[in-house]
Amino acid sequence: MAVIARLQFLHLQPCPKALTPCFLSPTAATRLRSFRKFYSLCSNSDQIHENSSGGSIVGDLLDYLNESWTHFHATAEAKRQLLDAGFHLLNETEEWNLKPGGRYFFTTNMSSLVAFAIGEKYSIGNGFHVIAAHTDSPCLKLKPKSASSKPGYLMVSVQTYGAGLWHTWFDRDLSVAGRVIVRSNDGSFAHKLVKVRRPLLRIPTLAIHLDRTVNKDGFKPNLETHLIPLLSTRCEESLPESKGISSTPSKAGHHPKLLEVLSEELNCAIDDILSIELNVCDTQPSCLGGVNNEFIFSGRLDNLASSFCALRALIDSCQSSGDLSSENAIRMVALFDNEEVGSNSIQGAGAPTMFQAMRRIVGCIAHQYVGEGAVERAIRQSF
């Protein structure tokens, strides 16, 4: 689950141009290939301004990884960065009022995002320059009814999501994060993100005394019977009666102890928690490693590394007023969800979301008049 990445194109110094990589090793010619696609956001790469922030892009990536425990948190962090950079948040259900030189974005399901910047010299029929990535990663997800138990222990039933290396989830300090639907004081429903930072769960392996052949036969866990995290011991007599906590599964199918932890994180009553969508997450933070700090030790690099680079490329390439003055195309970044399970969801790449956005953008800039094949011509000139 922990991934080691070589800092081939991320270990940058403050660069004279925001999207120009400054590599530690001048011999790493092949490393440039990973960064070339970011130039495609700009029709005129000479318009890329100098990076005056002076910050470390590697440090920013680590911050993004540590904030993005789930696809919901990755999208929320991307949303925060775009708002801080001056992008305008759009609503898919409302009328758009777009202008050349403007920067906009919208989200779907709180887990996918499309952001774009319109060149001031854009004319109808010109193309879109798009970078696409995805916010989800292979993980364990709590089942809709997660309460499970064995004699003396409370456990949490999980299901695998995507094609993960599941043996790497054993013997780690795990917790939960995701989205919770909460009843507000006025009776309405609200979606809230939650992240329990302290270790809450663990999937233990057997001691060698109980599994003598594991080194010879290999570790082959049964995903249904072995991949069940421990939540707590089951000691009814030690539970505080004042809180009304019981080890018996609630009507919602989740352990009351787990719901209590969520209620404390969300500052709400347990009865106000109506639904949860949680991932099991590793609490070990992403960090630099190696003798020369040349590695990034982190999970979820598939595909948060690409999501971060795409987002950073768009923000850095159009953060000043003159960056779009010579642009005759539309720069776009699409961060989809559910790539790990086929992309066939309303927030996945298989949905028409991005192409619908393209059609709306062209129609809005054309002031309701769209010439013959304007959208089709724009798509043909896109990459």
Coordinates of C-alpha atoms in Angstrom, one line a residue:
M1 CA 0.0 0.0 0.0
A2 CA 2.9 2.3 0.6
V3 CA 4.4 3.4 -2.7
I4 CA 7.9 4.7 -3.3
A5 CA 8.2 7.3 -6.1
R6 CA 11.4 8.6 -7.6
L7 CA 11.5 12.4 -7.5
Q8 CA 12.3 12.6 -11.1
F9 CA 10.1 15.5 -12.1
L10 CA 8.8 16.7 -8.8
H11 CA 12.1 17.6 -7.0
L12 CA 12.1 21.1 -8.4
Q13 CA 13.7 24.3 -7.3
P14 CA 11.9 27.7 -7.7
C15 CA 11.9 27.8 -11.5
P16 CA 12.1 30.8 -13.8
K17 CA 9.0 29.5 -15.5
A18 CA 6.2 27.9 -13.5
L19 CA 5.9 24.8 -15.6
T20 CA 9.6 24.4 -16.5
P21 CA 11.2 21.6 -14.4
C22 CA 14.5 22.1 -12.8
F23 CA 16.0 18.7 -12.2
L24 CA 18.5 17.6 -9.7
S25 CA 20.3 15.6 -12.3
P26 CA 21.1 17.1 -15.8
T27 CA 21.4 13.7 -17.3
A28 CA 17.8 12.7 -16.6
A29 CA 16.6 13.5 -20.1
T30 CA 13.8 10.9 -20.0
R31 CA 12.3 12.6 -17.0
L32 CA 11.2 15.5 -19.2
R33 CA 8.6 13.3 -20.8
S34 CA 6.5 13.2 -17.6
F35 CA 6.4 17.0 -17.6
R36 CA 5.9 17.8 -21.3
K37 CA 2.2 17.1 -21.2
F38 CA 1.7 20.2 -19.0
Y39 CA 3.0 22.4 -21.7
S40 CA 0.0 21.3 -23.7
L41 CA -2.3 23.4 -21.5
C42 CA -0.9 26.5 -23.2
S43 CA -1.1 27.4 -26.9
N44 CA 1.8 29.7 -26.4
S45 CA 4.3 28.4 -23.8
D46 CA 6.2 31.7 -23.8
Q47 CA 3.3 33.2 -21.9
I48 CA 4.0 31.0 -18.9
H49 CA 4.9 33.4 -16.1
E50 CA 7.7 33.2 -13.6
N51 CA 6.9 31.4 -10.4
S52 CA 7.2 34.0 -7.7
S53 CA 5.9 31.9 -4.9
G54 CA 9.3 30.5 -4.0
G55 CA 7.6 27.5 -2.4
S56 CA 8.6 23.9 -2.8
I57 CA 6.4 21.9 -5.3
V58 CA 7.5 18.7 -3.5
G59 CA 6.3 20.1 -0.2
D60 CA 3.0 21.1 -1.8
L61 CA 2.6 17.6 -3.2
L62 CA 3.2 16.1 0.2
D63 CA 0.6 18.4 1.7
Y64 CA -1.9 17.4 -1.0
L65 CA -1.3 13.7 -0.4
N66 CA -1.7 14.1 3.3
E67 CA -4.9 16.0 2.9
S68 CA -6.3 13.6 0.3
W69 CA -7.1 10.5 2.3
T70 CA -10.1 9.8 0.1
H71 CA -11.4 10.8 -3.3
F72 CA -13.8 13.2 -1.4
H73 CA -10.9 14.9 0.4
A74 CA -8.8 15.0 -2.8
T75 CA -11.6 16.9 -4.6
A76 CA -12.2 19.2 -1.6
E77 CA -8.5 20.1 -1.5
A78 CA -8.5 20.7 -5.2
K79 CA -11.6 22.9 -4.8
R80 CA -9.8 24.9 -2.0
Q81 CA -6.7 25.5 -4.1
L82 CA -8.8 26.7 -7.1
L83 CA -10.8 29.1 -5.0
D84 CA -7.6 30.5 -3.4
A85 CA -6.3 31.0 -7.0
G86 CA -9.3 33.0 -8.0
F87 CA -11.3 30.4 -10.0
H88 CA -15.1 30.8 -9.9
L89 CA -17.2 27.9 -8.7
L90 CA -20.0 26.9 -11.1
N91 CA -23.2 24.9 -10.5
E92 CA -24.2 22.4 -13.1
T93 CA -27.9 23.0 -12.4
E94 CA -27.6 26.8 -13.0
E95 CA -27.1 29.0 -16.0
W96 CA -23.5 29.8 -16.7
N97 CA -22.1 33.3 -17.6
L98 CA -18.7 32.7 -19.0
K99 CA -16.3 35.2 -20.5
P100 CA -13.0 35.0 -22.3
G101 CA -10.2 35.3 -19.8
G102 CA -12.3 33.7 -17.1
R103 CA -11.3 30.8 -14.9
Y104 CA -14.0 28.4 -13.7
F105 CA -14.7 24.9 -12.2
F106 CA -17.4 22.7 -10.9
T107 CA -17.6 19.4 -9.0
T108 CA -19.8 16.3 -9.2
N109 CA -20.7 14.1 -6.3
M110 CA -18.0 15.9 -4.2
S111 CA -15.5 13.4 -5.8
S112 CA -14.8 14.6 -9.3
L113 CA -13.9 18.0 -10.7
V114 CA -13.6 19.9 -14.0
A115 CA -11.7 23.2 -14.1
F116 CA -11.0 25.4 -17.1
A117 CA -9.5 28.7 -18.2
I118 CA -10.8 30.4 -21.3
G119 CA -8.2 32.2 -23.5
E120 CA -8.9 35.8 -24.2
K121 CA -8.3 35.2 -28.0
Y122 CA -10.5 32.1 -28.0
S123 CA -12.9 31.9 -31.0
I124 CA -15.7 29.4 -31.6
G125 CA -14.3 26.2 -33.0
N126 CA -10.9 26.4 -31.4
G127 CA -9.9 23.4 -29.3
F128 CA -9.6 22.4 -25.6
H129 CA -6.3 21.4 -24.1
V130 CA -7.1 18.8 -21.5
I131 CA -5.3 16.9 -18.8
A132 CA -7.3 14.2 -17.1
A133 CA -6.5 12.2 -14.0
H134 CA -8.5 10.5 -11.3
T135 CA -9.1 11.1 -7.6
D136 CA -9.7 7.5 -6.4
S137 CA -7.2 4.9 -5.4
P138 CA -7.4 1.2 -4.5
C139 CA -8.5 0.9 -0.9
L140 CA -10.7 -0.9 1.5
K141 CA -14.2 0.4 2.0
L142 CA -16.6 -0.2 4.8
K143 CA -19.5 -2.4 3.8
P144 CA -23.1 -0.9 4.0
K145 CA -23.5 -3.0 7.1
S146 CA -20.0 -3.1 8.6
A147 CA -20.7 -4.4 12.1
S148 CA -19.0 -7.7 12.7
S149 CA -17.6 -9.5 15.7
K150 CA -15.8 -12.5 17.0
P151 CA -15.7 -13.8 20.6
G152 CA -14.2 -10.9 22.6
Y153 CA -13.7 -8.5 19.7
L154 CA -15.6 -6.0 17.6
M155 CA -14.6 -5.9 14.0
V156 CA -15.4 -4.0 10.9
S157 CA -16.4 -5.7 7.6
V158 CA -14.8 -4.2 4.5
Q159 CA -14.8 -4.7 0.8
T160 CA -12.0 -4.3 -1.7
Y161 CA -12.1 -1.4 -4.1
G162 CA -10.0 -1.5 -7.2
A163 CA -7.0 -3.8 -7.8
G164 CA -4.9 -3.3 -4.7
L165 CA -2.0 -5.1 -3.2
W166 CA -4.1 -6.3 -0.3
H167 CA -1.4 -8.0 1.7
T168 CA 0.2 -4.6 2.3
W169 CA -2.7 -3.6 4.4
F170 CA -1.8 -6.0 7.2
D171 CA -0.1 -4.8 10.4
R172 CA -0.6 -1.1 9.7
D173 CA -2.1 1.7 11.8
L174 CA -5.4 2.2 10.0
S175 CA -8.3 4.6 10.4
V176 CA -11.4 5.8 8.5
A177 CA -12.2 8.8 6.4
G178 CA -14.9 9.7 3.9
R179 CA -18.4 11.3 3.6
V180 CA -21.2 11.3 6.1
I181 CA -24.8 12.4 5.7
V182 CA -25.9 14.3 8.8
R183 CA -29.3 15.7 9.8
S184 CA -29.0 19.4 10.6
N185 CA -30.9 21.3 13.3
D186 CA -33.5 22.5 10.8
G187 CA -34.2 19.0 9.6
S188 CA -32.3 19.3 6.3
F189 CA -29.5 16.8 5.3
A190 CA -25.9 17.9 4.9
H191 CA -22.9 16.1 3.4
K192 CA -19.8 16.4 5.7
L193 CA -16.3 15.1 5.3
V194 CA -14.7 13.2 8.1
K195 CA -11.1 12.1 8.8
V196 CA -10.2 10.3 12.0
R197 CA -6.5 10.9 12.2
R198 CA -5.7 8.6 15.1
P199 CA -5.1 4.9 14.6
L200 CA -8.5 3.2 14.9
L201 CA -8.3 -0.1 13.1
R202 CA -5.7 -2.9 12.5
I203 CA -5.6 -6.0 10.4
P204 CA -3.2 -8.3 12.2
T205 CA -1.2 -11.2 10.8
L206 CA -0.8 -14.5 12.7
A207 CA 2.4 -15.0 14.7
I208 CA 4.9 -17.3 13.0
H209 CA 4.1 -20.0 15.6
L210 CA 0.6 -20.3 14.2
D211 CA 1.6 -20.1 10.6
R212 CA 4.8 -22.1 10.2
T213 CA 4.6 -22.5 6.5
V214 CA 3.9 -18.9 5.5
N215 CA 7.6 -18.2 4.4
K216 CA 7.6 -21.4 2.3
D217 CA 4.0 -21.3 0.9
G218 CA 3.6 -17.5 0.7
F219 CA 1.1 -15.2 2.4
K220 CA -2.2 -15.8 0.7
P221 CA -5.0 -14.1 2.7
N222 CA -8.6 -14.8 2.2
L223 CA -10.1 -11.4 1.4
E224 CA -13.5 -12.3 3.0
T225 CA -12.3 -13.9 6.2
H226 CA -8.8 -12.5 6.9
L227 CA -9.2 -8.9 5.7
I228 CA -11.4 -7.8 8.6
P229 CA -10.0 -4.9 10.7
L230 CA -10.2 -5.0 14.5
L231 CA -12.1 -2.2 16.1
S232 CA -12.0 -2.9 19.8
T233 CA -12.3 -5.5 22.5
R234 CA -15.8 -6.5 23.5
C235 CA -16.1 -5.7 27.2
E236 CA -19.7 -4.7 27.9
E237 CA -19.1 -4.3 31.6
S238 CA -16.5 -1.5 30.9
L239 CA -18.7 0.6 28.7
P240 CA -19.9 3.9 30.1
E241 CA -23.6 3.6 30.7
S242 CA -23.9 7.4 30.8
K243 CA -23.3 7.5 27.1
G244 CA -25.7 4.8 26.3
I245 CA -23.1 2.9 24.3
S246 CA -23.8 -0.7 23.4
S247 CA -21.6 -3.2 21.6
T248 CA -24.7 -4.5 19.8
P249 CA -24.9 -3.4 16.2
S250 CA -27.2 -0.5 15.6
K251 CA -30.1 -0.5 13.1
A252 CA -27.8 1.2 10.6
G253 CA -25.6 -1.9 10.6
H254 CA -22.5 -0.2 12.1
H255 CA -21.1 -0.5 15.6
P256 CA -22.2 2.2 18.0
K257 CA -18.6 2.7 19.1
L258 CA -17.7 3.6 15.5
L259 CA -20.6 6.0 15.3
E260 CA -19.6 7.6 18.5
V261 CA -16.1 8.3 17.1
L262 CA -17.7 9.8 14.0
S263 CA -20.1 11.9 16.1
E264 CA -17.2 13.3 18.1
E265 CA -15.3 14.2 14.9
L266 CA -18.3 15.8 13.3
N267 CA -19.6 17.4 16.5
C268 CA -23.1 16.0 16.1
A269 CA -25.4 13.5 17.8
I270 CA -25.1 9.9 17.0
D271 CA -28.8 9.9 16.0
D272 CA -28.1 12.6 13.5
I273 CA -25.8 10.4 11.5
L274 CA -28.0 9.0 8.7
S275 CA -25.5 7.4 6.3
I276 CA -21.8 6.9 5.9
E277 CA -19.4 6.2 3.0
L278 CA -16.0 5.5 4.5
N279 CA -12.6 4.3 3.3
V280 CA -10.1 2.5 5.4
C281 CA -6.9 4.7 5.4
D282 CA -3.3 4.4 6.5
T283 CA -2.5 7.0 9.1
Q284 CA 1.2 7.1 8.2
P285 CA 1.8 10.4 6.6
S286 CA 3.4 10.9 3.2
C287 CA 7.0 12.0 3.5
L288 CA 10.4 12.3 1.9
G289 CA 12.9 9.4 2.2
G290 CA 16.2 8.1 1.0
V291 CA 19.7 9.3 1.9
N292 CA 19.2 12.4 -0.3
N293 CA 15.5 12.7 0.3
E294 CA 15.1 11.6 -3.4
F295 CA 12.1 9.4 -2.8
I296 CA 8.5 10.1 -1.8
F297 CA 7.1 7.5 0.5
S298 CA 3.3 7.5 0.2
G299 CA 0.2 5.6 -0.7
R300 CA -2.4 6.8 -3.2
L301 CA 0.2 8.1 -5.7
D302 CA -2.0 6.3 -8.2
N303 CA -3.4 8.7 -9.2
L304 CA -3.0 11.7 -6.9
A305 CA 0.4 12.5 -8.2
S306 CA -1.1 13.1 -11.7
S307 CA -4.1 15.0 -10.1
F308 CA -1.8 17.3 -8.3
C309 CA 0.5 18.0 -11.3
A310 CA -2.5 18.7 -13.5
L311 CA -4.1 21.0 -11.0
R312 CA -0.8 22.8 -10.3
A313 CA -0.1 23.2 -14.1
L314 CA -3.5 24.8 -14.7
I315 CA -3.3 27.2 -11.6
D316 CA 0.3 28.2 -12.3
S317 CA -0.2 28.8 -16.0
C318 CA -3.0 31.3 -15.6
Q319 CA -2.7 32.9 -12.2
S320 CA -1.8 36.4 -13.4
S321 CA -3.9 38.7 -15.6
G322 CA -1.7 38.4 -18.7
D323 CA -1.4 34.7 -18.8
L324 CA -4.5 34.2 -20.9
S325 CA -4.0 37.3 -23.1
S326 CA -2.5 35.4 -26.0
E327 CA -4.3 32.1 -25.5
N328 CA -6.6 31.0 -28.3
A329 CA -7.8 27.7 -26.7
I330 CA -9.4 26.6 -23.5
R331 CA -7.2 25.0 -20.9
M332 CA -9.0 22.3 -19.0
V333 CA -8.3 19.8 -16.2
A334 CA -10.7 16.9 -15.4
L335 CA -10.3 14.9 -12.2
F336 CA -12.6 11.9 -12.4
D337 CA -13.7 9.3 -9.8
N338 CA -14.2 5.6 -10.0
E339 CA -11.4 4.9 -12.5
E340 CA -10.3 2.0 -10.4
V341 CA -13.6 0.2 -11.0
G342 CA -14.2 1.0 -14.6
S343 CA -15.2 4.7 -14.7
N344 CA -18.9 3.9 -15.5
S345 CA -20.5 6.3 -13.0
I346 CA -21.9 9.8 -13.2
Q347 CA -18.7 11.1 -11.7
G348 CA -16.4 8.8 -13.8
A349 CA -14.7 9.3 -17.1
G350 CA -17.3 7.2 -18.8
A351 CA -20.0 9.8 -18.1
P352 CA -20.6 12.6 -20.6
T353 CA -19.8 15.2 -17.9
M354 CA -16.7 16.7 -19.6
F355 CA -18.2 16.8 -23.1
Q356 CA -21.4 18.3 -21.8
A357 CA -19.2 21.0 -20.1
M358 CA -17.5 21.6 -23.5
R359 CA -20.8 22.0 -25.2
R360 CA -22.0 24.5 -22.5
I361 CA -18.8 26.5 -22.7
V362 CA -18.9 26.8 -26.4
G363 CA -22.6 27.7 -26.4
C364 CA -22.1 30.3 -23.6
I365 CA -19.2 32.1 -25.3
A366 CA -21.1 32.1 -28.6
H367 CA -24.0 34.0 -26.8
Q368 CA -26.5 31.4 -27.7
Y369 CA -25.5 31.3 -31.4
V370 CA -23.5 28.3 -32.3
G371 CA -22.4 28.0 -35.9
E372 CA -22.5 24.7 -37.8
G373 CA -20.5 22.0 -36.0
A374 CA -18.9 24.4 -33.6
V375 CA -18.7 21.9 -30.8
E376 CA -17.6 19.1 -33.0
R377 CA -14.9 21.3 -34.6
A378 CA -13.7 22.3 -31.1
I379 CA -13.4 18.6 -30.1
R380 CA -11.5 17.7 -33.3
Q381 CA -9.0 20.4 -32.5
S382 CA -8.6 19.4 -28.9
F383 CA -6.1 17.1 -27.2

